[in-house]
Amino acid sequence: MLLVIDLGNSEVKFGIFLKEELKHRFQVSTDLNKSVDEYDAALASIIKNKNIDISKINGVIISSVVPPLSSVFKKLIKTRLNIDPLFIGPGVKTGLKIKIDHPNELGADLVADAVSVKERYGYPAIIIDLGTANKIIALDKNGHFIGATFTPGIKAGVNALISSTAQLPKVSLVKPSKILGKNTPDSINAGAIYGNYAMLKGLIEMIEAELGYECKRVLTGGAAHLFYEDGNLPSNLIFDENLALHGLRLIYEKNVGKRK
């Protein structure tokens, strides 16, 4: 089996694949203060609860946008599984042509997203990855990665608003039924969620206008459920919460081969 790990700014996501099938998926919060032993204990508890036989894991691949955690998980995997994990980075085969100014600066998470969409959904495509940051990336008619647009993530935007004002309260992100809020929490949430929706919709339309053709649209990321959960997505928008995990699997297969 193959273990894939996506080290993100807010969450560390794990997937265990048997060939092409995602058998298990789980996550823990990202915490730069946690030690190898603390992460190991947290994972051991999850693995036990899910009744996962880790002795069958014979390959590991990691994407990381949190450099301090890369060494933590490298040591954790070596200690727990006696495997040297493959990290996405320069020299790793992806099958993706990256046509930007500095290809080596492209985040490993976006590489995984792009590979996943290219091989599983096709192109041209626009990928909307909603997390700590909103990342909109584009694959052209040839399947080449041609650029990205970043904006503050929904939670980051709300936190910045609250921390910059004296009287606005902390709120839980919940999609209100109407755009015009009748109270402060609903007003904050309406601005955050409907405002982001309008911004993202506008950016997608502007990107397609710049490219000169329509694209497949794929939505993913930890905050994507705020748009997906009510079933109100446009019919041409694909939702895939495991997009990066499948991308990691595909990249591993290109470099090492399929795991049984």
PDB file of C-alpha atoms in Angstrom:
ATOM      1  CA  MET A   1       0.000   0.000   0.000  1.00  0.00           C
ATOM      2  CA  LEU A   2       1.029   3.591  -0.561  1.00  0.00           C
ATOM      3  CA  LEU A   3       0.900   6.332   2.074  1.00  0.00           C
ATOM      4  CA  VAL A   4       0.595   9.883   0.737  1.00  0.00           C
ATOM      5  CA  ILE A   5       1.002  12.923   2.987  1.00  0.00           C
ATOM      6  CA  ASP A   6       0.082  16.522   2.177  1.00  0.00           C
ATOM      7  CA  LEU A   7       1.765  18.881   4.655  1.00  0.00           C
ATOM      8  CA  GLY A   8      -0.250  22.109   4.562  1.00  0.00           C
ATOM      9  CA  ASN A   9      -0.283  25.310   6.578  1.00  0.00           C
ATOM     10  CA  SER A  10      -3.503  24.433   8.417  1.00  0.00           C
ATOM     11  CA  GLU A  11      -3.786  20.649   8.128  1.00  0.00           C
ATOM     12  CA  VAL A  12      -1.687  17.581   7.460  1.00  0.00           C
ATOM     13  CA  LYS A  13      -3.705  15.233   5.255  1.00  0.00           C
ATOM     14  CA  PHE A  14      -3.024  11.526   4.880  1.00  0.00           C
ATOM     15  CA  GLY A  15      -4.226   9.016   2.330  1.00  0.00           C
ATOM     16  CA  ILE A  16      -3.584   5.294   2.090  1.00  0.00           C
ATOM     17  CA  PHE A  17      -3.993   3.756  -1.351  1.00  0.00           C
ATOM     18  CA  LEU A  18      -4.359   0.171  -2.449  1.00  0.00           C
ATOM     19  CA  LYS A  19      -3.408   0.488  -6.106  1.00  0.00           C
ATOM     20  CA  GLU A  20      -5.675   3.305  -7.361  1.00  0.00           C
ATOM     21  CA  GLU A  21      -8.259   3.064  -4.582  1.00  0.00           C
ATOM     22  CA  LEU A  22      -8.134   5.482  -1.660  1.00  0.00           C
ATOM     23  CA  LYS A  23      -8.809   3.123   1.250  1.00  0.00           C
ATOM     24  CA  HIS A  24      -8.283   5.524   4.155  1.00  0.00           C
ATOM     25  CA  ARG A  25      -8.211   9.294   4.548  1.00  0.00           C
ATOM     26  CA  PHE A  26      -7.533  11.266   7.717  1.00  0.00           C
ATOM     27  CA  GLN A  27      -5.948  14.487   8.893  1.00  0.00           C
ATOM     28  CA  VAL A  28      -4.465  16.300  11.860  1.00  0.00           C
ATOM     29  CA  SER A  29      -3.991  20.008  12.527  1.00  0.00           C
ATOM     30  CA  THR A  30      -0.659  21.496  11.544  1.00  0.00           C
ATOM     31  CA  ASP A  31       1.333  22.466  14.625  1.00  0.00           C
ATOM     32  CA  LEU A  32       4.922  23.646  14.268  1.00  0.00           C
ATOM     33  CA  ASN A  33       5.481  23.128  17.981  1.00  0.00           C
ATOM     34  CA  LYS A  34       4.739  19.401  17.908  1.00  0.00           C
ATOM     35  CA  SER A  35       7.646  16.985  18.091  1.00  0.00           C
ATOM     36  CA  VAL A  36       8.142  13.785  16.122  1.00  0.00           C
ATOM     37  CA  ASP A  37       6.913  11.808  19.122  1.00  0.00           C
ATOM     38  CA  GLU A  38       3.768  13.933  19.490  1.00  0.00           C
ATOM     39  CA  TYR A  39       2.818  13.510  15.833  1.00  0.00           C
ATOM     40  CA  ASP A  40       3.624   9.819  16.114  1.00  0.00           C
ATOM     41  CA  ALA A  41       1.293   9.448  19.106  1.00  0.00           C
ATOM     42  CA  ALA A  42      -1.525  11.285  17.324  1.00  0.00           C
ATOM     43  CA  LEU A  43      -1.165   9.134  14.225  1.00  0.00           C
ATOM     44  CA  ALA A  44      -0.882   5.918  16.228  1.00  0.00           C
ATOM     45  CA  SER A  45      -4.247   6.677  17.834  1.00  0.00           C
ATOM     46  CA  ILE A  46      -5.924   7.304  14.460  1.00  0.00           C
ATOM     47  CA  ILE A  47      -4.359   4.210  12.903  1.00  0.00           C
ATOM     48  CA  LYS A  48      -5.551   2.069  15.803  1.00  0.00           C
ATOM     49  CA  ASN A  49      -9.095   3.456  15.641  1.00  0.00           C
ATOM     50  CA  LYS A  50      -9.280   2.826  11.896  1.00  0.00           C
ATOM     51  CA  ASN A  51      -7.737  -0.628  12.250  1.00  0.00           C
ATOM     52  CA  ILE A  52      -5.065   0.087   9.629  1.00  0.00           C
ATOM     53  CA  ASP A  53      -2.307  -2.488   9.152  1.00  0.00           C
ATOM     54  CA  ILE A  54       0.701  -0.228   8.558  1.00  0.00           C
ATOM     55  CA  SER A  55       2.958  -3.242   7.939  1.00  0.00           C
ATOM     56  CA  LYS A  56       1.415  -3.354   4.446  1.00  0.00           C
ATOM     57  CA  ILE A  57       2.615   0.167   3.620  1.00  0.00           C
ATOM     58  CA  ASN A  58       5.614  -0.136   1.302  1.00  0.00           C
ATOM     59  CA  GLY A  59       5.855   3.348  -0.142  1.00  0.00           C
ATOM     60  CA  VAL A  60       5.488   6.954   1.050  1.00  0.00           C
ATOM     61  CA  ILE A  61       5.346  10.266  -0.808  1.00  0.00           C
ATOM     62  CA  ILE A  62       5.102  13.716   0.789  1.00  0.00           C
ATOM     63  CA  SER A  63       4.265  17.184  -0.493  1.00  0.00           C
ATOM     64  CA  SER A  64       5.175  19.982   1.878  1.00  0.00           C
ATOM     65  CA  VAL A  65       4.666  23.738   1.965  1.00  0.00           C
ATOM     66  CA  VAL A  66       5.841  23.816   5.594  1.00  0.00           C
ATOM     67  CA  PRO A  67       9.639  23.303   5.501  1.00  0.00           C
ATOM     68  CA  PRO A  68      10.079  22.926   9.295  1.00  0.00           C
ATOM     69  CA  LEU A  69       7.719  19.932   9.252  1.00  0.00           C
ATOM     70  CA  SER A  70       9.431  18.183   6.355  1.00  0.00           C
ATOM     71  CA  SER A  71      12.272  16.922   8.532  1.00  0.00           C
ATOM     72  CA  VAL A  72       9.820  15.988  11.301  1.00  0.00           C
ATOM     73  CA  PHE A  73       7.818  13.727   9.004  1.00  0.00           C
ATOM     74  CA  LYS A  74      10.888  12.349   7.274  1.00  0.00           C
ATOM     75  CA  LYS A  75      12.135  11.150  10.656  1.00  0.00           C
ATOM     76  CA  LEU A  76       8.666   9.958  11.693  1.00  0.00           C
ATOM     77  CA  ILE A  77       8.226   7.826   8.566  1.00  0.00           C
ATOM     78  CA  LYS A  78      11.724   6.404   8.812  1.00  0.00           C
ATOM     79  CA  THR A  79      11.231   5.520  12.481  1.00  0.00           C
ATOM     80  CA  ARG A  80       7.697   4.153  12.202  1.00  0.00           C
ATOM     81  CA  LEU A  81       7.853   2.433   8.777  1.00  0.00           C
ATOM     82  CA  ASN A  82      11.590   2.183   8.013  1.00  0.00           C
ATOM     83  CA  ILE A  83      10.921   3.894   4.676  1.00  0.00           C
ATOM     84  CA  ASP A  84      12.670   6.893   3.160  1.00  0.00           C
ATOM     85  CA  PRO A  85       9.783   9.002   1.829  1.00  0.00           C
ATOM     86  CA  LEU A  86       9.823  10.595  -1.602  1.00  0.00           C
ATOM     87  CA  PHE A  87       9.393  14.377  -1.380  1.00  0.00           C
ATOM     88  CA  ILE A  88       7.997  16.386  -4.288  1.00  0.00           C
ATOM     89  CA  GLY A  89      10.705  18.767  -5.430  1.00  0.00           C
ATOM     90  CA  PRO A  90      13.261  19.428  -8.160  1.00  0.00           C
ATOM     91  CA  GLY A  91      14.264  16.247  -9.973  1.00  0.00           C
ATOM     92  CA  VAL A  92      11.037  14.380  -9.242  1.00  0.00           C
ATOM     93  CA  LYS A  93       9.155  13.275 -12.367  1.00  0.00           C
ATOM     94  CA  THR A  94       5.668  14.765 -12.584  1.00  0.00           C
ATOM     95  CA  GLY A  95       4.828  14.721 -16.287  1.00  0.00           C
ATOM     96  CA  LEU A  96       3.872  18.384 -15.882  1.00  0.00           C
ATOM     97  CA  LYS A  97       5.417  21.189 -17.913  1.00  0.00           C
ATOM     98  CA  ILE A  98       5.599  24.281 -15.706  1.00  0.00           C
ATOM     99  CA  LYS A  99       5.654  27.467 -17.758  1.00  0.00           C
ATOM    100  CA  ILE A 100       6.208  30.171 -15.144  1.00  0.00           C
ATOM    101  CA  ASP A 101       9.154  32.454 -14.392  1.00  0.00           C
ATOM    102  CA  HIS A 102      10.660  30.313 -11.630  1.00  0.00           C
ATOM    103  CA  PRO A 103       9.340  26.719 -11.844  1.00  0.00           C
ATOM    104  CA  ASN A 104      11.260  25.606  -8.749  1.00  0.00           C
ATOM    105  CA  GLU A 105       9.211  28.054  -6.657  1.00  0.00           C
ATOM    106  CA  LEU A 106       5.911  26.333  -7.428  1.00  0.00           C
ATOM    107  CA  GLY A 107       4.422  24.804  -4.275  1.00  0.00           C
ATOM    108  CA  ALA A 108       4.380  21.022  -4.053  1.00  0.00           C
ATOM    109  CA  ASP A 109       0.660  21.098  -3.238  1.00  0.00           C
ATOM    110  CA  LEU A 110      -0.119  22.912  -6.479  1.00  0.00           C
ATOM    111  CA  VAL A 111       2.009  20.460  -8.444  1.00  0.00           C
ATOM    112  CA  ALA A 112      -0.031  17.603  -6.951  1.00  0.00           C
ATOM    113  CA  ASP A 113      -3.309  19.395  -7.753  1.00  0.00           C
ATOM    114  CA  ALA A 114      -2.249  20.049 -11.335  1.00  0.00           C
ATOM    115  CA  VAL A 115      -1.041  16.498 -12.007  1.00  0.00           C
ATOM    116  CA  SER A 116      -4.263  15.107 -10.554  1.00  0.00           C
ATOM    117  CA  VAL A 117      -6.470  17.273 -12.764  1.00  0.00           C
ATOM    118  CA  LYS A 118      -4.362  16.791 -15.890  1.00  0.00           C
ATOM    119  CA  GLU A 119      -4.502  13.003 -15.693  1.00  0.00           C
ATOM    120  CA  ARG A 120      -7.949  12.464 -14.151  1.00  0.00           C
ATOM    121  CA  TYR A 121     -10.134  15.246 -15.581  1.00  0.00           C
ATOM    122  CA  GLY A 122      -8.282  16.616 -18.581  1.00  0.00           C
ATOM    123  CA  TYR A 123      -7.487  20.137 -19.754  1.00  0.00           C
ATOM    124  CA  PRO A 124      -7.653  23.060 -20.265  1.00  0.00           C
ATOM    125  CA  ALA A 125      -8.607  23.460 -16.634  1.00  0.00           C
ATOM    126  CA  ILE A 126      -8.863  25.953 -13.812  1.00  0.00           C
ATOM    127  CA  ILE A 127      -8.259  24.560 -10.330  1.00  0.00           C
ATOM    128  CA  ILE A 128      -9.682  26.377  -7.308  1.00  0.00           C
ATOM    129  CA  ASP A 129      -7.924  25.246  -4.120  1.00  0.00           C
ATOM    130  CA  LEU A 130      -9.426  26.904  -1.046  1.00  0.00           C
ATOM    131  CA  GLY A 131      -7.294  26.688   2.074  1.00  0.00           C
ATOM    132  CA  THR A 132      -5.201  29.059   4.181  1.00  0.00           C
ATOM    133  CA  ALA A 133      -4.840  30.868   0.865  1.00  0.00           C
ATOM    134  CA  ASN A 134      -7.196  30.747  -2.101  1.00  0.00           C
ATOM    135  CA  LYS A 135      -5.168  29.423  -5.021  1.00  0.00           C
ATOM    136  CA  ILE A 136      -6.491  29.501  -8.562  1.00  0.00           C
ATOM    137  CA  ILE A 137      -4.234  27.767 -11.072  1.00  0.00           C
ATOM    138  CA  ALA A 138      -4.571  27.146 -14.783  1.00  0.00           C
ATOM    139  CA  LEU A 139      -3.628  24.398 -17.216  1.00  0.00           C
ATOM    140  CA  ASP A 140      -3.714  25.427 -20.869  1.00  0.00           C
ATOM    141  CA  LYS A 141      -4.889  23.475 -23.921  1.00  0.00           C
ATOM    142  CA  ASN A 142      -1.643  21.498 -23.875  1.00  0.00           C
ATOM    143  CA  GLY A 143      -1.926  20.579 -20.193  1.00  0.00           C
ATOM    144  CA  HIS A 144       0.894  22.944 -19.242  1.00  0.00           C
ATOM    145  CA  PHE A 145       0.870  24.807 -15.916  1.00  0.00           C
ATOM    146  CA  ILE A 146       0.778  28.435 -17.016  1.00  0.00           C
ATOM    147  CA  GLY A 147       0.149  30.494 -13.893  1.00  0.00           C
ATOM    148  CA  ALA A 148      -1.754  31.150 -10.703  1.00  0.00           C
ATOM    149  CA  THR A 149      -3.669  33.767  -8.747  1.00  0.00           C
ATOM    150  CA  PHE A 150      -3.501  33.872  -4.933  1.00  0.00           C
ATOM    151  CA  THR A 151      -5.829  35.637  -2.516  1.00  0.00           C
ATOM    152  CA  PRO A 152      -6.220  35.388   1.274  1.00  0.00           C
ATOM    153  CA  GLY A 153      -8.200  32.322   2.316  1.00  0.00           C
ATOM    154  CA  ILE A 154     -11.676  32.716   3.774  1.00  0.00           C
ATOM    155  CA  LYS A 155     -10.583  32.103   7.364  1.00  0.00           C
ATOM    156  CA  ALA A 156      -7.472  34.247   6.954  1.00  0.00           C
ATOM    157  CA  GLY A 157      -9.587  37.105   5.645  1.00  0.00           C
ATOM    158  CA  VAL A 158     -12.071  36.880   8.511  1.00  0.00           C
ATOM    159  CA  ASN A 159      -9.274  36.692  11.088  1.00  0.00           C
ATOM    160  CA  ALA A 160      -7.588  39.750   9.574  1.00  0.00           C
ATOM    161  CA  LEU A 161     -10.878  41.672   9.661  1.00  0.00           C
ATOM    162  CA  ILE A 162     -11.562  40.807  13.295  1.00  0.00           C
ATOM    163  CA  SER A 163      -8.011  41.481  14.480  1.00  0.00           C
ATOM    164  CA  SER A 164      -8.027  44.880  12.758  1.00  0.00           C
ATOM    165  CA  THR A 165     -11.253  46.087  14.377  1.00  0.00           C
ATOM    166  CA  ALA A 166     -12.207  46.799  17.967  1.00  0.00           C
ATOM    167  CA  GLN A 167     -15.796  45.595  18.139  1.00  0.00           C
ATOM    168  CA  LEU A 168     -16.234  42.724  15.694  1.00  0.00           C
ATOM    169  CA  PRO A 169     -16.566  39.350  17.458  1.00  0.00           C
ATOM    170  CA  LYS A 170     -14.961  36.052  16.549  1.00  0.00           C
ATOM    171  CA  VAL A 171     -17.335  33.909  14.503  1.00  0.00           C
ATOM    172  CA  SER A 172     -17.610  30.333  13.293  1.00  0.00           C
ATOM    173  CA  LEU A 173     -17.728  30.154   9.517  1.00  0.00           C
ATOM    174  CA  VAL A 174     -21.279  29.183   8.602  1.00  0.00           C
ATOM    175  CA  LYS A 175     -22.933  30.041   5.302  1.00  0.00           C
ATOM    176  CA  PRO A 176     -25.919  32.330   6.049  1.00  0.00           C
ATOM    177  CA  SER A 177     -29.144  31.952   4.090  1.00  0.00           C
ATOM    178  CA  LYS A 178     -29.060  35.529   2.799  1.00  0.00           C
ATOM    179  CA  ILE A 179     -26.385  37.889   1.537  1.00  0.00           C
ATOM    180  CA  LEU A 180     -27.598  40.760   3.733  1.00  0.00           C
ATOM    181  CA  GLY A 181     -27.013  39.809   7.360  1.00  0.00           C
ATOM    182  CA  LYS A 182     -29.419  40.887  10.116  1.00  0.00           C
ATOM    183  CA  ASN A 183     -26.769  40.545  12.839  1.00  0.00           C
ATOM    184  CA  THR A 184     -23.005  40.910  13.105  1.00  0.00           C
ATOM    185  CA  PRO A 185     -22.006  37.212  12.810  1.00  0.00           C
ATOM    186  CA  ASP A 186     -24.254  36.713   9.771  1.00  0.00           C
ATOM    187  CA  SER A 187     -22.939  39.903   8.201  1.00  0.00           C
ATOM    188  CA  ILE A 188     -19.325  38.786   8.651  1.00  0.00           C
ATOM    189  CA  ASN A 189     -20.069  35.329   7.282  1.00  0.00           C
ATOM    190  CA  ALA A 190     -22.043  36.698   4.351  1.00  0.00           C
ATOM    191  CA  GLY A 191     -19.183  38.970   3.379  1.00  0.00           C
ATOM    192  CA  ALA A 192     -16.624  36.212   3.798  1.00  0.00           C
ATOM    193  CA  ILE A 193     -18.460  33.430   1.980  1.00  0.00           C
ATOM    194  CA  TYR A 194     -20.576  35.222  -0.625  1.00  0.00           C
ATOM    195  CA  GLY A 195     -17.810  37.772  -1.123  1.00  0.00           C
ATOM    196  CA  ASN A 196     -15.270  35.047  -1.815  1.00  0.00           C
ATOM    197  CA  TYR A 197     -17.725  33.267  -4.096  1.00  0.00           C
ATOM    198  CA  ALA A 198     -18.234  36.423  -6.156  1.00  0.00           C
ATOM    199  CA  MET A 199     -14.497  37.120  -6.258  1.00  0.00           C
ATOM    200  CA  LEU A 200     -13.621  33.573  -7.314  1.00  0.00           C
ATOM    201  CA  LYS A 201     -16.383  33.503  -9.932  1.00  0.00           C
ATOM    202  CA  GLY A 202     -15.122  36.791 -11.328  1.00  0.00           C
ATOM    203  CA  LEU A 203     -11.491  35.666 -11.379  1.00  0.00           C
ATOM    204  CA  ILE A 204     -12.382  32.428 -13.168  1.00  0.00           C
ATOM    205  CA  GLU A 205     -14.286  34.363 -15.832  1.00  0.00           C
ATOM    206  CA  MET A 206     -11.380  36.808 -16.216  1.00  0.00           C
ATOM    207  CA  ILE A 207      -8.862  33.962 -16.551  1.00  0.00           C
ATOM    208  CA  GLU A 208     -10.964  32.296 -19.251  1.00  0.00           C
ATOM    209  CA  ALA A 209     -11.270  35.628 -21.059  1.00  0.00           C
ATOM    210  CA  GLU A 210      -7.492  36.066 -20.893  1.00  0.00           C
ATOM    211  CA  LEU A 211      -6.927  32.542 -22.224  1.00  0.00           C
ATOM    212  CA  GLY A 212      -9.564  32.914 -24.907  1.00  0.00           C
ATOM    213  CA  TYR A 213     -11.359  29.636 -24.190  1.00  0.00           C
ATOM    214  CA  GLU A 214     -13.481  27.918 -21.565  1.00  0.00           C
ATOM    215  CA  CYS A 215     -11.902  25.485 -19.111  1.00  0.00           C
ATOM    216  CA  LYS A 216     -12.900  22.597 -16.907  1.00  0.00           C
ATOM    217  CA  ARG A 217     -13.310  23.884 -13.350  1.00  0.00           C
ATOM    218  CA  VAL A 218     -12.224  21.776 -10.379  1.00  0.00           C
ATOM    219  CA  LEU A 219     -12.814  22.782  -6.750  1.00  0.00           C
ATOM    220  CA  THR A 220     -10.826  21.405  -3.810  1.00  0.00           C
ATOM    221  CA  GLY A 221      -9.305  22.442  -0.475  1.00  0.00           C
ATOM    222  CA  GLY A 222     -10.234  22.548   3.195  1.00  0.00           C
ATOM    223  CA  ALA A 223     -12.690  25.443   2.803  1.00  0.00           C
ATOM    224  CA  ALA A 224     -14.353  24.116  -0.353  1.00  0.00           C
ATOM    225  CA  HIS A 225     -17.222  22.613   1.655  1.00  0.00           C
ATOM    226  CA  LEU A 226     -18.493  26.126   2.387  1.00  0.00           C
ATOM    227  CA  PHE A 227     -19.463  26.322  -1.286  1.00  0.00           C
ATOM    228  CA  TYR A 228     -20.204  22.663  -1.905  1.00  0.00           C
ATOM    229  CA  GLU A 229     -22.258  21.505   1.066  1.00  0.00           C
ATOM    230  CA  ASP A 230     -25.570  23.009  -0.035  1.00  0.00           C
ATOM    231  CA  GLY A 231     -25.385  21.468  -3.489  1.00  0.00           C
ATOM    232  CA  ASN A 232     -25.578  24.903  -5.064  1.00  0.00           C
ATOM    233  CA  LEU A 233     -22.493  24.674  -7.248  1.00  0.00           C
ATOM    234  CA  PRO A 234     -22.644  25.512 -10.953  1.00  0.00           C
ATOM    235  CA  SER A 235     -23.203  22.389 -13.036  1.00  0.00           C
ATOM    236  CA  ASN A 236     -19.822  22.733 -14.733  1.00  0.00           C
ATOM    237  CA  LEU A 237     -17.837  22.756 -11.476  1.00  0.00           C
ATOM    238  CA  ILE A 238     -16.265  19.486 -10.295  1.00  0.00           C
ATOM    239  CA  PHE A 239     -15.713  18.994  -6.552  1.00  0.00           C
ATOM    240  CA  ASP A 240     -12.867  16.685  -5.478  1.00  0.00           C
ATOM    241  CA  GLU A 241     -11.802  16.834  -1.835  1.00  0.00           C
ATOM    242  CA  ASN A 242      -9.050  14.262  -2.460  1.00  0.00           C
ATOM    243  CA  LEU A 243      -7.522  15.978  -5.478  1.00  0.00           C
ATOM    244  CA  ALA A 244      -4.002  16.434  -4.075  1.00  0.00           C
ATOM    245  CA  LEU A 245      -3.915  12.948  -2.548  1.00  0.00           C
ATOM    246  CA  HIS A 246      -4.564  11.368  -5.940  1.00  0.00           C
ATOM    247  CA  GLY A 247      -1.974  13.695  -7.464  1.00  0.00           C
ATOM    248  CA  LEU A 248       0.611  12.450  -4.987  1.00  0.00           C
ATOM    249  CA  ARG A 249      -0.243   8.860  -5.881  1.00  0.00           C
ATOM    250  CA  LEU A 250       0.188   9.570  -9.583  1.00  0.00           C
ATOM    251  CA  ILE A 251       3.544  11.277  -9.033  1.00  0.00           C
ATOM    252  CA  TYR A 252       4.767   8.376  -6.912  1.00  0.00           C
ATOM    253  CA  GLU A 253       3.811   5.930  -9.660  1.00  0.00           C
ATOM    254  CA  LYS A 254       5.763   7.961 -12.232  1.00  0.00           C
ATOM    255  CA  ASN A 255       8.901   7.765 -10.104  1.00  0.00           C
ATOM    256  CA  VAL A 256       8.743   4.424  -8.305  1.00  0.00           C
ATOM    257  CA  GLY A 257       5.879   2.404  -9.770  1.00  0.00           C
ATOM    258  CA  LYS A 258       2.513   1.239  -8.512  1.00  0.00           C
ATOM    259  CA  ARG A 259       2.273  -0.176  -5.005  1.00  0.00           C
ATOM    260  CA  LYS A 260       0.342  -3.385  -4.463  1.00  0.00           C
TER     261      LYS A 260
END
